[in-house]
PDB file of N, CA and C in Angstrom:
ATOM      1  N   UNK A   1      94.805 108.493 118.753  1.00 42.00           N
ATOM      2  CA  UNK A   1      95.498 107.352 118.840  1.00 42.00           C
ATOM      3  C   UNK A   1      96.138 107.267 120.379  1.00 42.00           C
ATOM      4  N   UNK A   2      96.499 108.607 120.887  1.00 43.00           N
ATOM      5  CA  UNK A   2      97.115 108.640 122.166  1.00 43.00           C
ATOM      6  C   UNK A   2      96.466 108.290 123.284  1.00 43.00           C
ATOM      7  N   UNK A   3      95.000 108.320 123.137  1.00 45.00           N
ATOM      8  CA  UNK A   3      93.966 107.850 124.070  1.00 45.00           C
ATOM      9  C   UNK A   3      94.168 106.336 124.107  1.00 45.00           C
ATOM     10  N   UNK A   4      94.733 105.581 123.108  1.00 46.00           N
ATOM     11  CA  UNK A   4      94.705 104.127 123.351  1.00 46.00           C
ATOM     12  C   UNK A   4      95.843 103.617 124.059  1.00 46.00           C
ATOM     13  N   UNK A   5      96.699 104.479 124.267  1.00 41.00           N
ATOM     14  CA  UNK A   5      98.104 104.126 125.035  1.00 41.00           C
ATOM     15  C   UNK A   5      97.712 104.291 126.696  1.00 41.00           C
ATOM     16  N   UNK A   6      98.210 103.251 127.481  1.00 41.00           N
ATOM     17  CA  UNK A   6      97.829 103.428 128.800  1.00 41.00           C
ATOM     18  C   UNK A   6      99.159 103.550 129.609  1.00 41.00           C
ATOM     19  N   UNK A   7     100.091 103.334 128.977  1.00 40.00           N
ATOM     20  CA  UNK A   7     101.696 103.827 129.499  1.00 40.00           C
ATOM     21  C   UNK A   7     102.569 103.905 128.628  1.00 40.00           C
ATOM     22  N   UNK A   8     103.834 104.235 129.024  1.00 43.00           N
ATOM     23  CA  UNK A   8     104.992 104.402 128.086  1.00 43.00           C
ATOM     24  C   UNK A   8     105.743 103.238 127.667  1.00 43.00           C
ATOM     25  N   UNK A   9     105.257 102.158 128.155  1.00 50.00           N
ATOM     26  CA  UNK A   9     105.793 100.940 127.750  1.00 50.00           C
ATOM     27  C   UNK A   9     105.247 100.150 126.671  1.00 50.00           C
ATOM     28  N   UNK A  10     104.618 100.915 125.820  1.00 57.00           N
ATOM     29  CA  UNK A  10     103.831 100.513 124.460  1.00 57.00           C
ATOM     30  C   UNK A  10     102.764  99.424 124.858  1.00 57.00           C
ATOM     31  N   UNK A  11     102.153  99.558 126.086  1.00 64.00           N
ATOM     32  CA  UNK A  11     101.039  98.362 126.304  1.00 64.00           C
ATOM     33  C   UNK A  11      99.871  99.224 125.932  1.00 64.00           C
ATOM     34  N   UNK A  12      99.161  98.787 124.656  1.00 70.00           N
ATOM     35  CA  UNK A  12      97.753  99.445 124.641  1.00 70.00           C
ATOM     36  C   UNK A  12      96.565  98.862 125.407  1.00 70.00           C
ATOM     37  N   UNK A  13      95.459  99.360 125.177  1.00 76.00           N
ATOM     38  CA  UNK A  13      94.379  98.956 126.012  1.00 76.00           C
ATOM     39  C   UNK A  13      94.181  97.512 125.634  1.00 76.00           C
ATOM     40  N   UNK A  14      94.085  97.099 124.238  1.00 76.00           N
ATOM     41  CA  UNK A  14      93.997  96.039 123.780  1.00 76.00           C
ATOM     42  C   UNK A  14      95.037  95.106 124.103  1.00 76.00           C
ATOM     43  N   UNK A  15      96.221  95.446 124.455  1.00 74.00           N
ATOM     44  CA  UNK A  15      97.347  94.561 124.923  1.00 74.00           C
ATOM     45  C   UNK A  15      97.076  94.252 126.330  1.00 74.00           C
ATOM     46  N   UNK A  16      96.759  95.273 127.217  1.00 76.00           N
ATOM     47  CA  UNK A  16      96.396  95.112 128.604  1.00 76.00           C
ATOM     48  C   UNK A  16      95.250  93.908 128.708  1.00 76.00           C
ATOM     49  N   UNK A  17      94.279  94.277 127.835  1.00 81.00           N
ATOM     50  CA  UNK A  17      93.113  92.960 127.904  1.00 81.00           C
ATOM     51  C   UNK A  17      93.842  91.714 127.747  1.00 81.00           C
ATOM     52  N   UNK A  18      94.664  91.594 126.567  1.00 76.00           N
ATOM     53  CA  UNK A  18      95.367  90.168 126.299  1.00 76.00           C
ATOM     54  C   UNK A  18      96.120  89.892 127.051  1.00 76.00           C
ATOM     55  N   UNK A  19      96.819  90.731 128.059  1.00 73.00           N
ATOM     56  CA  UNK A  19      97.467  90.528 129.023  1.00 73.00           C
ATOM     57  C   UNK A  19      97.022  89.993 130.523  1.00 73.00           C
ATOM     58  N   UNK A  20      95.677  90.257 130.596  1.00 78.00           N
ATOM     59  CA  UNK A  20      95.095  90.071 131.725  1.00 78.00           C
ATOM     60  C   UNK A  20      95.478  88.658 132.486  1.00 78.00           C
ATOM     61  N   UNK A  21      95.624  88.473 133.693  1.00 78.00           N
ATOM     62  CA  UNK A  21      96.000  87.374 134.173  1.00 78.00           C
ATOM     63  C   UNK A  21      97.632  86.664 134.112  1.00 78.00           C
ATOM     64  N   UNK A  22      98.232  87.314 133.396  1.00 75.00           N
ATOM     65  CA  UNK A  22      99.723  86.754 132.903  1.00 75.00           C
ATOM     66  C   UNK A  22     100.584  87.496 134.139  1.00 75.00           C
ATOM     67  N   UNK A  23     101.484  86.332 134.416  1.00 72.00           N
ATOM     68  CA  UNK A  23     102.235  86.873 135.623  1.00 72.00           C
ATOM     69  C   UNK A  23     103.464  87.812 135.114  1.00 72.00           C
ATOM     70  N   UNK A  24     103.902  88.633 135.793  1.00 64.00           N
ATOM     71  CA  UNK A  24     104.872  89.457 135.655  1.00 64.00           C
ATOM     72  C   UNK A  24     106.178  88.759 134.933  1.00 64.00           C
ATOM     73  N   UNK A  25     106.416  87.447 135.407  1.00 66.00           N
ATOM     74  CA  UNK A  25     107.671  86.802 134.833  1.00 66.00           C
ATOM     75  C   UNK A  25     107.257  86.078 133.664  1.00 66.00           C
ATOM     76  N   UNK A  26     105.985  86.115 132.935  1.00 68.00           N
ATOM     77  CA  UNK A  26     105.710  85.528 131.727  1.00 68.00           C
ATOM     78  C   UNK A  26     105.732  86.727 130.574  1.00 68.00           C
ATOM     79  N   UNK A  27     105.961  86.259 129.445  1.00 66.00           N
ATOM     80  CA  UNK A  27     105.854  87.160 128.169  1.00 66.00           C
ATOM     81  C   UNK A  27     104.427  88.012 128.184  1.00 66.00           C
ATOM     82  N   UNK A  28     104.751  88.957 127.934  1.00 65.00           N
ATOM     83  CA  UNK A  28     103.371  90.205 127.634  1.00 65.00           C
ATOM     84  C   UNK A  28     103.326  90.557 126.242  1.00 65.00           C
ATOM     85  N   UNK A  29     102.294  90.575 125.731  1.00 68.00           N
ATOM     86  CA  UNK A  29     101.971  91.382 124.515  1.00 68.00           C
ATOM     87  C   UNK A  29     102.260  92.749 124.676  1.00 68.00           C
ATOM     88  N   UNK A  30     102.967  93.487 123.719  1.00 73.00           N
ATOM     89  CA  UNK A  30     102.939  94.897 123.532  1.00 73.00           C
ATOM     90  C   UNK A  30     103.075  95.122 122.032  1.00 73.00           C
ATOM     91  N   UNK A  31     102.517  96.189 121.787  1.00 77.00           N
ATOM     92  CA  UNK A  31     102.469  96.737 120.236  1.00 77.00           C
ATOM     93  C   UNK A  31     102.544  98.381 120.266  1.00 77.00           C
ATOM     94  N   UNK A  32     102.821  98.706 119.188  1.00 79.00           N
ATOM     95  CA  UNK A  32     103.067 100.100 118.793  1.00 79.00           C
ATOM     96  C   UNK A  32     103.153 100.435 117.147  1.00 79.00           C
ATOM     97  N   UNK A  33     102.857 101.553 116.874  1.00 83.00           N
ATOM     98  CA  UNK A  33     102.940 102.011 115.528  1.00 83.00           C
ATOM     99  C   UNK A  33     104.130 102.927 115.239  1.00 83.00           C
ATOM    100  N   UNK A  34     104.652 102.888 114.106  1.00 86.00           N
ATOM    101  CA  UNK A  34     105.735 103.672 113.625  1.00 86.00           C
ATOM    102  C   UNK A  34     105.730 104.134 112.122  1.00 86.00           C
ATOM    103  N   UNK A  35     106.401 104.980 111.839  1.00 90.00           N
ATOM    104  CA  UNK A  35     106.207 105.652 110.306  1.00 90.00           C
ATOM    105  C   UNK A  35     107.559 105.453 109.600  1.00 90.00           C
ATOM    106  N   UNK A  36     107.505 105.033 108.481  1.00 91.00           N
ATOM    107  CA  UNK A  36     109.074 104.743 107.819  1.00 91.00           C
ATOM    108  C   UNK A  36     108.720 105.641 106.484  1.00 91.00           C
ATOM    109  N   UNK A  37     109.715 106.546 106.354  1.00 93.00           N
ATOM    110  CA  UNK A  37     109.901 107.468 105.130  1.00 93.00           C
ATOM    111  C   UNK A  37     110.729 106.596 104.222  1.00 93.00           C
ATOM    112  N   UNK A  38     110.240 106.904 102.921  1.00 93.00           N
ATOM    113  CA  UNK A  38     111.439 106.275 101.755  1.00 93.00           C
ATOM    114  C   UNK A  38     111.762 107.403 100.960  1.00 93.00           C
ATOM    115  N   UNK A  39     112.805 107.392 100.263  1.00 94.00           N
ATOM    116  CA  UNK A  39     113.285 108.280  99.240  1.00 94.00           C
ATOM    117  C   UNK A  39     112.428 108.779  98.150  1.00 94.00           C
ATOM    118  N   UNK A  40     111.464 107.873  97.732  1.00 94.00           N
ATOM    119  CA  UNK A  40     110.505 108.017  96.470  1.00 94.00           C
ATOM    120  C   UNK A  40     109.389 109.047  97.402  1.00 94.00           C
ATOM    121  N   UNK A  41     109.306 109.363  98.466  1.00 93.00           N
ATOM    122  CA  UNK A  41     108.066 110.079  99.098  1.00 93.00           C
ATOM    123  C   UNK A  41     107.020 109.346  99.895  1.00 93.00           C
ATOM    124  N   UNK A  42     107.201 108.009  99.589  1.00 94.00           N
ATOM    125  CA  UNK A  42     105.878 107.231 100.279  1.00 94.00           C
ATOM    126  C   UNK A  42     106.292 107.157 101.833  1.00 94.00           C
ATOM    127  N   UNK A  43     105.539 107.288 102.517  1.00 93.00           N
ATOM    128  CA  UNK A  43     105.624 106.991 104.209  1.00 93.00           C
ATOM    129  C   UNK A  43     104.439 106.022 104.461  1.00 93.00           C
ATOM    130  N   UNK A  44     105.052 104.718 105.074  1.00 93.00           N
ATOM    131  CA  UNK A  44     104.225 103.741 105.553  1.00 93.00           C
ATOM    132  C   UNK A  44     104.025 103.864 106.984  1.00 93.00           C
ATOM    133  N   UNK A  45     102.692 103.431 107.573  1.00 90.00           N
ATOM    134  CA  UNK A  45     102.583 103.373 108.966  1.00 90.00           C
ATOM    135  C   UNK A  45     102.431 101.817 109.311  1.00 90.00           C
ATOM    136  N   UNK A  46     103.480 101.437 110.254  1.00 88.00           N
ATOM    137  CA  UNK A  46     103.660 100.060 110.448  1.00 88.00           C
ATOM    138  C   UNK A  46     103.385  99.889 111.701  1.00 88.00           C
ATOM    139  N   UNK A  47     102.598  98.827 111.985  1.00 84.00           N
ATOM    140  CA  UNK A  47     102.148  98.449 113.520  1.00 84.00           C
ATOM    141  C   UNK A  47     103.078  96.956 113.820  1.00 84.00           C
ATOM    142  N   UNK A  48     103.812  97.106 114.961  1.00 82.00           N
ATOM    143  CA  UNK A  48     104.674  96.234 115.548  1.00 82.00           C
ATOM    144  C   UNK A  48     104.332  95.361 116.873  1.00 82.00           C
ATOM    145  N   UNK A  49     104.453  94.269 116.910  1.00 77.00           N
ATOM    146  CA  UNK A  49     103.960  93.408 117.900  1.00 77.00           C
ATOM    147  C   UNK A  49     105.176  92.803 118.696  1.00 77.00           C
ATOM    148  N   UNK A  50     105.612  93.151 119.787  1.00 73.00           N
ATOM    149  CA  UNK A  50     106.635  92.713 120.521  1.00 73.00           C
ATOM    150  C   UNK A  50     106.381  92.014 121.519  1.00 73.00           C
ATOM    151  N   UNK A  51     107.174  90.796 121.728  1.00 66.00           N
ATOM    152  CA  UNK A  51     107.131  89.706 122.669  1.00 66.00           C
ATOM    153  C   UNK A  51     105.658  89.071 122.738  1.00 66.00           C
ATOM    154  N   UNK A  52     105.245  88.724 121.646  1.00 55.00           N
ATOM    155  CA  UNK A  52     103.967  88.006 121.445  1.00 55.00           C
ATOM    156  C   UNK A  52     103.886  86.984 122.214  1.00 55.00           C
ATOM    157  N   UNK A  53     102.882  86.470 122.938  1.00 58.00           N
ATOM    158  CA  UNK A  53     102.874  85.329 123.867  1.00 58.00           C
ATOM    159  C   UNK A  53     102.875  84.126 123.139  1.00 58.00           C
ATOM    160  N   UNK A  54     102.990  84.097 122.099  1.00 58.00           N
ATOM    161  CA  UNK A  54     102.915  82.519 121.407  1.00 58.00           C
ATOM    162  C   UNK A  54     104.254  82.179 120.993  1.00 58.00           C
ATOM    163  N   UNK A  55     105.105  83.082 121.447  1.00 61.00           N
ATOM    164  CA  UNK A  55     106.575  82.594 121.585  1.00 61.00           C
ATOM    165  C   UNK A  55     107.435  83.065 120.122  1.00 61.00           C
ATOM    166  N   UNK A  56     106.553  83.693 119.318  1.00 62.00           N
ATOM    167  CA  UNK A  56     107.232  84.126 118.272  1.00 62.00           C
ATOM    168  C   UNK A  56     108.108  85.348 118.447  1.00 62.00           C
ATOM    169  N   UNK A  57     108.854  85.715 117.474  1.00 71.00           N
ATOM    170  CA  UNK A  57     109.720  86.980 117.607  1.00 71.00           C
ATOM    171  C   UNK A  57     108.823  88.262 117.177  1.00 71.00           C
ATOM    172  N   UNK A  58     109.333  89.188 117.289  1.00 75.00           N
ATOM    173  CA  UNK A  58     108.494  90.540 117.007  1.00 75.00           C
ATOM    174  C   UNK A  58     108.391  90.299 115.526  1.00 75.00           C
ATOM    175  N   UNK A  59     107.045  90.945 115.250  1.00 78.00           N
ATOM    176  CA  UNK A  59     106.528  90.926 113.736  1.00 78.00           C
ATOM    177  C   UNK A  59     105.884  92.323 113.575  1.00 78.00           C
ATOM    178  N   UNK A  60     105.829  92.666 112.486  1.00 84.00           N
ATOM    179  CA  UNK A  60     105.127  93.974 111.901  1.00 84.00           C
ATOM    180  C   UNK A  60     104.463  93.784 110.604  1.00 84.00           C
ATOM    181  N   UNK A  61     103.411  94.722 110.593  1.00 85.00           N
ATOM    182  CA  UNK A  61     102.653  94.711 109.185  1.00 85.00           C
ATOM    183  C   UNK A  61     102.493  95.964 109.020  1.00 85.00           C
ATOM    184  N   UNK A  62     102.227  96.570 107.598  1.00 90.00           N
ATOM    185  CA  UNK A  62     101.856  97.779 107.289  1.00 90.00           C
ATOM    186  C   UNK A  62     100.386  97.911 107.362  1.00 90.00           C
ATOM    187  N   UNK A  63      99.998  99.042 108.087  1.00 89.00           N
ATOM    188  CA  UNK A  63      98.568  99.181 108.426  1.00 89.00           C
ATOM    189  C   UNK A  63      98.215 100.436 107.502  1.00 89.00           C
ATOM    190  N   UNK A  64      99.057 101.245 106.731  1.00 92.00           N
ATOM    191  CA  UNK A  64      98.486 102.163 105.978  1.00 92.00           C
ATOM    192  C   UNK A  64      99.712 102.949 105.246  1.00 92.00           C
ATOM    193  N   UNK A  65      99.419 103.921 104.234  1.00 95.00           N
ATOM    194  CA  UNK A  65     100.486 104.500 103.416  1.00 95.00           C
ATOM    195  C   UNK A  65     100.087 105.724 102.936  1.00 95.00           C
ATOM    196  N   UNK A  66     100.992 106.695 102.928  1.00 95.00           N
ATOM    197  CA  UNK A  66     100.918 107.999 101.988  1.00 95.00           C
ATOM    198  C   UNK A  66     101.643 107.859 100.949  1.00 95.00           C
ATOM    199  N   UNK A  67     101.020 108.157  99.681  1.00 95.00           N
ATOM    200  CA  UNK A  67     101.842 108.182  98.592  1.00 95.00           C
ATOM    201  C   UNK A  67     102.474 109.718  98.496  1.00 95.00           C
ATOM    202  N   UNK A  68     103.404 109.921  97.593  1.00 95.00           N
ATOM    203  CA  UNK A  68     104.057 111.097  97.323  1.00 95.00           C
ATOM    204  C   UNK A  68     103.343 112.198  97.153  1.00 95.00           C
ATOM    205  N   UNK A  69     102.017 112.217  96.711  1.00 95.00           N
ATOM    206  CA  UNK A  69     101.009 113.386  96.710  1.00 95.00           C
ATOM    207  C   UNK A  69     100.258 113.628  98.045  1.00 95.00           C
ATOM    208  N   UNK A  70     100.635 112.629  99.015  1.00 93.00           N
ATOM    209  CA  UNK A  70     100.192 113.145 100.371  1.00 93.00           C
ATOM    210  C   UNK A  70      98.762 112.175 100.204  1.00 93.00           C
ATOM    211  N   UNK A  71      98.178 111.574  99.587  1.00 95.00           N
ATOM    212  CA  UNK A  71      96.964 110.747  99.657  1.00 95.00           C
ATOM    213  C   UNK A  71      97.108 109.607 100.566  1.00 95.00           C
ATOM    214  N   UNK A  72      96.365 109.374 101.263  1.00 95.00           N
ATOM    215  CA  UNK A  72      96.388 108.121 102.550  1.00 95.00           C
ATOM    216  C   UNK A  72      95.429 107.124 102.209  1.00 95.00           C
ATOM    217  N   UNK A  73      95.995 105.728 102.303  1.00 95.00           N
ATOM    218  CA  UNK A  73      95.051 104.621 102.241  1.00 95.00           C
ATOM    219  C   UNK A  73      95.524 103.658 103.347  1.00 95.00           C
ATOM    220  N   UNK A  74      94.476 102.990 104.000  1.00 92.00           N
ATOM    221  CA  UNK A  74      95.082 101.925 104.900  1.00 92.00           C
ATOM    222  C   UNK A  74      93.932 102.201 106.182  1.00 92.00           C
ATOM    223  N   UNK A  75      94.447 101.612 107.116  1.00 86.00           N
ATOM    224  CA  UNK A  75      93.564 101.507 108.513  1.00 86.00           C
ATOM    225  C   UNK A  75      93.312 103.068 108.699  1.00 86.00           C
ATOM    226  N   UNK A  76      92.353 103.387 109.297  1.00 83.00           N
ATOM    227  CA  UNK A  76      91.870 104.797 109.663  1.00 83.00           C
ATOM    228  C   UNK A  76      92.841 105.422 110.628  1.00 83.00           C
ATOM    229  N   UNK A  77      92.989 106.652 110.498  1.00 74.00           N
ATOM    230  CA  UNK A  77      94.051 107.228 111.574  1.00 74.00           C
ATOM    231  C   UNK A  77      93.536 107.597 112.771  1.00 74.00           C
TER     232      UNK A  77
END
């Protein structure tokens, strides 16, 4: 996954392609993934889109989950 990041401002290669031709003063698309841990032992992988160019606020969606036994399901790691 680290190879998909082109800088430390959370602009992935896909984001860079989506941002092609966008002026620095315009909103740029950025995305990143985080992990959320719950007391139940479940850990979720969440993908967040920030400053989406369509004018919407930040949005996020679950892309994977580890159950308390350590089994993973979701988008490939």
